[in-house]
C-alpha atoms as one frame of an Amber mdcrd trajectory, in Angstrom:
protein
   3.512  75.940  62.413   5.323  77.967  59.777   4.597  81.148  61.704   6.147
  79.699  64.842   9.267  78.762  62.851   9.640  82.367  61.710   9.197  83.868
  65.186  11.286  81.304  67.078  14.720  82.735  65.958  13.638  86.215  67.059
  12.849  84.926  70.527  16.447  83.720  70.869  18.017  86.950  69.466  16.434
  89.454  71.853  18.169  88.271  75.048  21.635  88.313  73.382  24.040  91.126
  74.333  27.357  92.257  72.911  30.420  92.259  75.149  33.354  94.684  74.811
  36.546  93.061  73.656  39.756  93.682  75.625  42.203  96.252  74.252  45.157
  95.197  72.149  48.497  95.346  74.000  49.607  98.258  71.826  46.548 100.283
  72.919  47.087  99.859  76.668  49.939 102.329  77.040  50.921 105.412  75.123
  53.929 105.232  72.859  57.078 107.150  73.864  57.713 107.918  70.168  56.302
 111.130  68.667  56.662 113.138  65.506  56.372 116.906  65.815  55.870 119.869
  63.501  55.741 123.459  64.717  55.738 126.729  62.847  56.029 130.430  63.590
  55.338 133.466  61.455  57.342 136.661  61.730  55.002 139.598  62.304  57.425
 142.063  60.708  57.210 140.512  57.238  54.614 138.452  55.413  57.312 136.480
  53.588  58.921 135.144  56.786  58.344 131.817  58.499  60.091 129.219  60.667
  59.244 125.498  60.610  60.647 122.875  63.009  59.929 119.191  62.476  61.419
 115.982  63.752  61.253 113.026  66.104  60.735 113.097  69.864  61.246 110.309
  72.404  59.884 110.377  75.962  62.828 109.403  78.220  61.231 110.219  81.595
  57.733 111.042  82.804  57.712 114.664  81.582  61.032 114.888  79.694  61.357
 114.406  75.924  64.560 114.144  73.904  64.167 115.372  70.331  66.072 115.698
  67.075  64.870 117.475  63.982  65.372 120.059  61.276  64.597 123.764  61.016
  63.714 125.802  57.938  63.776 129.561  58.493  63.007 132.032  55.707  63.145
 135.801  56.220  62.819 138.641  53.769  63.514 142.192  54.962  63.441 145.025
  52.426  63.777 142.591  49.495  66.795 141.002  51.207  66.069 137.221  51.319
  67.794 135.171  54.023  67.560 131.389  54.559  68.693 129.611  57.726  68.427
 125.817  57.529  69.888 123.289  59.891  69.637 120.423  62.352  68.503 120.753
  65.946  68.401 118.602  69.049  67.433 119.191  72.631  65.308 118.453  75.679
  61.716 119.431  76.392  60.275 119.466  79.918  56.541 119.750  80.674  56.336
 121.370  84.145  52.533 121.341  84.259  49.807 120.883  81.708  50.072 124.593
  80.853  53.818 125.330  81.248  56.668 123.849  79.203  60.393 124.606  78.897
  62.727 123.419  76.162  66.382 123.805  75.327  67.776 123.429  71.832  71.240
 123.161  70.359  71.339 123.632  66.610  73.790 123.809  63.769  72.728 125.803
  60.766  73.772 127.176  57.431  72.788 130.751  56.733  72.401 131.779  53.110
  72.191 135.440  52.136  72.050 135.690  48.363  74.854 133.274  47.393  76.979
 133.542  50.571  76.855 130.563  52.992  77.935 130.636  56.643  77.788 127.598
  58.962  77.464 128.179  62.689  76.091 126.853  66.022  73.381 128.298  68.260
  71.742 127.540  71.612  68.182 128.411  72.565  66.106 128.169  75.745  62.392
 128.836  75.467  59.305 128.547  77.631  55.609 128.593  76.874  52.655 129.171
  79.189  49.152 128.352  78.016  46.654 130.991  79.227  43.556 129.778  77.373
  42.954 127.267  74.596  43.750 129.892  71.953  46.208 132.164  73.759  49.669
 131.507  75.121  52.734 133.482  76.198  56.229 132.459  75.184  59.736 133.688
  75.957  62.945 132.744  74.161  66.612 133.333  74.954  68.735 132.699  71.864
  72.533 132.749  71.645  74.342 132.580  68.324  78.042 132.888  67.662  77.700
 136.219  65.886  74.746 137.780  67.747  72.820 137.548  70.984  69.148 138.264
  71.352  66.210 137.967  73.701  62.722 137.573  72.313  59.542 137.873  74.358
  56.142 137.713  72.747  52.521 136.792  72.960  50.917 134.550  70.367  47.845
 132.648  69.338  47.701 128.877  69.069  45.368 127.177  66.648
């Protein structure tokens, strides 16, 4: 009789199955809020970098509005230059592989001890070729200089 008492609970456990619970309401849809961090290295100098970080909000299906900060350090021939400032703009994802963004930024440029505050506008696009390779193009307008940059880069 004792043996039957030990085996009886096992007979009831085998036919039991687990059922998936429904998702929480917060897990059903993706959040329109995002934080972003992006960085670029200057190939002309090892002591140069540019970091953008901030907050992005999805206002339409493929359009994001963002605000953030930029830190840009460049050193050419032992001539250090820092460009820091705020940025805001729109980002549009045309397809999964192609994106376009426009940025308006205010910045303070510091060369040695001299500071200059200015505004700049930038339009850039990026096309993903493979998982590790993409092509980007940037048109940048600043009050004191104009420039067009086209390059190829690796993503990791």
